[in-house]
Amino acid sequence: MRTDPPAPQPDTSPEEKHPPAPQPETASGQKRRLPSIPPILLVGGIVLGLILIGLVVFLALRPVLFPPHPAGIPLEITRVSLTSPLATPPPPIVEVGDTQITLPVPVTLEVGDHSFPVQPTGPGEGAWADPSAYPGFAIWAHGTVVNYVLGLEATEDNRAVVAGLRSGDPLSLHLSNGTRLIFHFVEQTEVSPDDATLFDQSHPGLTLVLLGEEETERTVAFADFDRAEEPTLPTG
């Protein structure tokens, strides 16, 4: 019995089942292969792009981060002496209800035939300014406006002026608004340099202190308030 040979089977290899995708062809019909970019060039391009972006941001924010400075103007240095009016504190202010009133300040002290311009105690000088820095001046303890407290340098002449006061002798204080306050001498005593009762403001008057260095006691003259003489206004 003759057996026929088996019929040939078609080739079913994977290559024929999934044929490769057609490649783009050039004008001459040949396939074109895309060039590959080296990794170092790719990284370098990214870094360069980031640098350019940062530079643009910096230039945009530069006026804000570093504002331009105006051209400098040479400044003249002014040396201020201790007697300069720049050290004078502002006048005292009191409140009456909702109103603030600026009080006049003493400008001249008269004791007998002697007249002393008044220098207020400046900021940071404590209760008293250094009297030797203001020769010939009366030092006013700034803020004492009921009982005016003033000091004189304890020179021989000033000691003689205070020692020559007698009961009832007048002392006067000229204020910045033109008013003249009249006081009469009551008594003289010695107190310790740290006696704070001299600055008591419960009684109108004038307290005159002799100020010296390394002293254990200070001579103080007390005067009571007598009257106030207002400035005469011009007529016509």
Tab-separated table of C-alpha atoms in Angstrom:
chain	number	residue	atom	x	y	z
A	1	MET	CA	0.000	0.000	0.000
A	2	ARG	CA	1.555	3.312	-1.059
A	3	THR	CA	1.466	6.297	1.223
A	4	ASP	CA	1.509	9.826	-0.220
A	5	PRO	CA	4.147	12.151	1.243
A	6	PRO	CA	2.831	14.875	3.567
A	7	ALA	CA	1.981	18.180	1.995
A	8	PRO	CA	4.546	20.940	2.667
A	9	GLN	CA	3.581	23.248	5.567
A	10	PRO	CA	3.933	27.050	5.226
A	11	ASP	CA	6.772	28.682	7.188
A	12	THR	CA	5.219	30.333	10.240
A	13	SER	CA	8.357	31.815	11.839
A	14	PRO	CA	7.945	34.943	14.102
A	15	GLU	CA	9.654	37.096	11.499
A	16	GLU	CA	6.877	36.484	8.993
A	17	LYS	CA	4.070	36.798	11.513
A	18	HIS	CA	5.291	40.330	12.551
A	19	PRO	CA	7.051	41.883	9.616
A	20	PRO	CA	9.249	44.902	10.500
A	21	ALA	CA	7.734	48.367	10.149
A	22	PRO	CA	8.701	50.089	6.976
A	23	GLN	CA	11.514	52.651	7.372
A	24	PRO	CA	11.243	56.116	5.881
A	25	GLU	CA	12.855	56.348	2.553
A	26	THR	CA	14.877	59.129	1.127
A	27	ALA	CA	14.303	60.673	-2.242
A	28	SER	CA	16.534	57.981	-3.762
A	29	GLY	CA	14.479	55.237	-2.138
A	30	GLN	CA	17.060	54.403	0.552
A	31	LYS	CA	16.132	54.137	4.259
A	32	ARG	CA	17.239	57.068	6.567
A	33	ARG	CA	18.542	56.422	10.074
A	34	LEU	CA	18.089	59.155	12.779
A	35	PRO	CA	21.384	60.312	14.328
A	36	SER	CA	21.785	59.720	18.083
A	37	ILE	CA	22.733	62.647	20.451
A	38	PRO	CA	25.654	61.966	22.808
A	39	PRO	CA	24.533	62.097	26.503
A	40	ILE	CA	27.197	64.676	27.411
A	41	LEU	CA	25.798	67.154	24.883
A	42	LEU	CA	22.272	66.587	26.172
A	43	VAL	CA	23.289	67.242	29.803
A	44	GLY	CA	25.343	70.261	28.781
A	45	GLY	CA	22.391	71.781	26.952
A	46	ILE	CA	20.140	71.382	29.990
A	47	VAL	CA	22.712	73.004	32.300
A	48	LEU	CA	23.241	75.896	29.889
A	49	GLY	CA	19.483	76.464	29.701
A	50	LEU	CA	19.183	76.583	33.488
A	51	ILE	CA	22.052	79.089	33.681
A	52	LEU	CA	20.399	81.345	31.116
A	53	ILE	CA	17.076	81.209	32.995
A	54	GLY	CA	18.811	82.084	36.275
A	55	LEU	CA	20.634	84.998	34.637
A	56	VAL	CA	17.378	86.407	33.263
A	57	VAL	CA	15.710	86.130	36.701
A	58	PHE	CA	18.705	87.810	38.399
A	59	LEU	CA	18.701	90.720	35.943
A	60	ALA	CA	14.961	91.162	36.433
A	61	LEU	CA	15.248	91.215	40.246
A	62	ARG	CA	18.473	93.232	40.446
A	63	PRO	CA	16.751	96.646	40.889
A	64	VAL	CA	14.805	95.190	43.820
A	65	LEU	CA	17.651	93.291	45.477
A	66	PHE	CA	20.256	95.992	44.917
A	67	PRO	CA	18.550	99.411	44.661
A	68	PRO	CA	20.733	102.126	43.184
A	69	HIS	CA	22.270	104.515	45.691
A	70	PRO	CA	22.096	108.253	45.043
A	71	ALA	CA	25.303	110.082	44.501
A	72	GLY	CA	26.907	110.854	47.830
A	73	ILE	CA	26.882	114.387	49.175
A	74	PRO	CA	29.843	115.316	51.365
A	75	LEU	CA	28.616	116.098	54.867
A	76	GLU	CA	30.191	118.728	57.025
A	77	ILE	CA	30.998	117.493	60.518
A	78	THR	CA	29.830	119.933	63.163
A	79	ARG	CA	31.422	119.610	66.558
A	80	VAL	CA	28.846	120.470	69.216
A	81	SER	CA	30.084	122.038	72.410
A	82	LEU	CA	28.420	121.389	75.745
A	83	THR	CA	26.834	124.824	75.645
A	84	SER	CA	25.367	124.334	72.162
A	85	PRO	CA	21.611	124.974	71.960
A	86	LEU	CA	21.317	121.631	70.131
A	87	ALA	CA	21.530	119.912	73.533
A	88	THR	CA	18.582	121.857	74.926
A	89	PRO	CA	15.668	119.516	75.709
A	90	PRO	CA	12.161	120.307	74.490
A	91	PRO	CA	9.956	122.419	76.787
A	92	PRO	CA	7.777	120.510	79.254
A	93	ILE	CA	4.212	119.693	78.212
A	94	VAL	CA	1.231	119.170	80.528
A	95	GLU	CA	-2.192	117.776	79.693
A	96	VAL	CA	-5.326	119.638	80.747
A	97	GLY	CA	-8.237	117.390	79.849
A	98	ASP	CA	-7.690	116.483	76.216
A	99	THR	CA	-5.488	119.511	75.545
A	100	GLN	CA	-1.693	119.553	75.672
A	101	ILE	CA	-0.115	122.808	76.832
A	102	THR	CA	3.539	123.679	76.296
A	103	LEU	CA	4.908	125.404	79.380
A	104	PRO	CA	7.357	128.302	79.237
A	105	VAL	CA	10.855	127.616	80.489
A	106	PRO	CA	13.139	129.830	82.584
A	107	VAL	CA	15.673	131.851	80.614
A	108	THR	CA	17.213	134.224	83.197
A	109	LEU	CA	17.678	134.095	86.978
A	110	GLU	CA	18.192	137.299	88.954
A	111	VAL	CA	19.553	137.194	92.504
A	112	GLY	CA	20.008	140.681	93.903
A	113	ASP	CA	22.171	142.598	91.435
A	114	HIS	CA	23.411	139.429	89.730
A	115	SER	CA	21.898	137.961	86.576
A	116	PHE	CA	22.468	134.402	85.326
A	117	PRO	CA	21.346	132.978	81.968
A	118	VAL	CA	19.616	129.632	82.447
A	119	GLN	CA	20.796	126.371	80.880
A	120	PRO	CA	18.380	123.396	81.115
A	121	THR	CA	19.699	119.999	82.051
A	122	GLY	CA	20.041	118.050	78.797
A	123	PRO	CA	19.099	114.420	78.022
A	124	GLY	CA	21.322	111.860	79.738
A	125	GLU	CA	22.870	114.382	82.151
A	126	GLY	CA	20.971	113.202	85.225
A	127	ALA	CA	19.479	115.685	87.663
A	128	TRP	CA	22.246	118.223	87.056
A	129	ALA	CA	24.412	119.178	84.127
A	130	ASP	CA	28.088	119.718	84.882
A	131	PRO	CA	28.149	123.325	86.170
A	132	SER	CA	31.812	123.761	85.208
A	133	ALA	CA	30.782	123.266	81.565
A	134	TYR	CA	28.494	126.303	81.817
A	135	PRO	CA	30.436	128.983	83.712
A	136	GLY	CA	28.262	131.929	84.619
A	137	PHE	CA	25.033	129.989	83.971
A	138	ALA	CA	22.300	128.783	86.298
A	139	ILE	CA	21.475	125.107	85.674
A	140	TRP	CA	17.737	124.382	85.634
A	141	ALA	CA	16.576	120.875	86.570
A	142	HIS	CA	14.415	120.276	83.505
A	143	GLY	CA	10.736	119.671	84.279
A	144	THR	CA	10.572	121.483	87.616
A	145	VAL	CA	7.813	124.017	86.878
A	146	VAL	CA	6.027	124.414	90.239
A	147	ASN	CA	9.039	124.528	92.488
A	148	TYR	CA	11.742	125.763	90.105
A	149	VAL	CA	15.003	124.019	91.049
A	150	LEU	CA	18.178	125.714	89.817
A	151	GLY	CA	21.862	125.268	90.566
A	152	LEU	CA	24.888	127.562	90.530
A	153	GLU	CA	28.503	126.488	90.337
A	154	ALA	CA	29.953	126.740	93.834
A	155	THR	CA	32.510	129.430	93.037
A	156	GLU	CA	33.594	131.977	95.635
A	157	ASP	CA	31.517	134.691	93.978
A	158	ASN	CA	28.370	132.551	93.848
A	159	ARG	CA	28.819	131.450	97.444
A	160	ALA	CA	29.005	135.109	98.443
A	161	VAL	CA	25.827	135.898	96.470
A	162	VAL	CA	23.841	133.175	98.249
A	163	ALA	CA	25.358	133.922	101.656
A	164	GLY	CA	24.348	137.584	101.290
A	165	LEU	CA	20.613	136.828	100.979
A	166	ARG	CA	18.400	138.096	103.783
A	167	SER	CA	14.834	137.162	104.672
A	168	GLY	CA	12.408	138.720	102.218
A	169	ASP	CA	15.044	139.538	99.581
A	170	PRO	CA	13.609	139.191	96.063
A	171	LEU	CA	14.682	136.633	93.490
A	172	SER	CA	13.174	136.687	90.014
A	173	LEU	CA	12.925	134.257	87.152
A	174	HIS	CA	12.261	135.380	83.575
A	175	LEU	CA	10.358	132.840	81.465
A	176	SER	CA	10.459	132.232	77.729
A	177	ASN	CA	6.973	133.735	77.243
A	178	GLY	CA	8.017	137.058	78.782
A	179	THR	CA	6.501	136.450	82.224
A	180	ARG	CA	8.590	137.436	85.260
A	181	LEU	CA	8.103	135.368	88.415
A	182	ILE	CA	8.947	137.066	91.706
A	183	PHE	CA	10.000	135.066	94.805
A	184	HIS	CA	11.162	136.135	98.254
A	185	PHE	CA	13.981	134.472	100.158
A	186	VAL	CA	12.958	132.370	103.178
A	187	GLU	CA	15.928	130.407	104.482
A	188	GLN	CA	19.263	128.797	103.732
A	189	THR	CA	20.393	125.341	104.830
A	190	GLU	CA	22.834	122.510	104.121
A	191	VAL	CA	21.703	119.197	102.588
A	192	SER	CA	23.377	116.024	101.347
A	193	PRO	CA	24.068	115.794	97.587
A	194	ASP	CA	21.588	112.920	97.209
A	195	ASP	CA	18.669	114.690	98.941
A	196	ALA	CA	15.733	114.144	96.558
A	197	THR	CA	13.317	116.295	98.558
A	198	LEU	CA	14.785	119.345	96.823
A	199	PHE	CA	12.815	118.392	93.718
A	200	ASP	CA	9.440	118.253	95.474
A	201	GLN	CA	6.744	119.896	93.319
A	202	SER	CA	3.951	120.203	95.870
A	203	HIS	CA	4.694	123.830	96.784
A	204	PRO	CA	5.316	126.772	94.416
A	205	GLY	CA	8.687	128.355	94.950
A	206	LEU	CA	12.327	128.505	93.892
A	207	THR	CA	15.126	126.292	95.182
A	208	LEU	CA	18.701	127.452	94.518
A	209	VAL	CA	21.517	124.928	95.034
A	210	LEU	CA	25.289	125.488	95.030
A	211	LEU	CA	26.877	122.694	93.001
A	212	GLY	CA	30.470	121.615	93.617
A	213	GLU	CA	32.697	118.572	93.175
A	214	GLU	CA	33.423	116.002	95.899
A	215	GLU	CA	31.321	117.804	98.460
A	216	THR	CA	29.584	116.114	101.384
A	217	GLU	CA	26.991	118.880	101.801
A	218	ARG	CA	25.390	121.456	99.543
A	219	THR	CA	24.189	124.932	100.407
A	220	VAL	CA	20.552	125.446	99.420
A	221	ALA	CA	18.481	128.651	99.427
A	222	PHE	CA	14.678	128.395	99.518
A	223	ALA	CA	12.353	131.129	98.249
A	224	ASP	CA	8.554	131.243	98.220
A	225	PHE	CA	6.503	132.386	95.257
A	226	ASP	CA	5.288	135.980	95.526
A	227	ARG	CA	3.698	137.073	92.246
A	228	ALA	CA	3.890	136.920	88.453
A	229	GLU	CA	4.367	139.970	86.244
A	230	GLU	CA	2.980	139.496	82.752
A	231	PRO	CA	4.649	141.229	79.803
A	232	THR	CA	3.121	144.528	78.757
A	233	LEU	CA	1.541	144.322	75.319
A	234	PRO	CA	2.203	147.255	72.978
A	235	THR	CA	-0.788	149.514	72.381
A	236	GLY	CA	-1.905	151.391	69.311
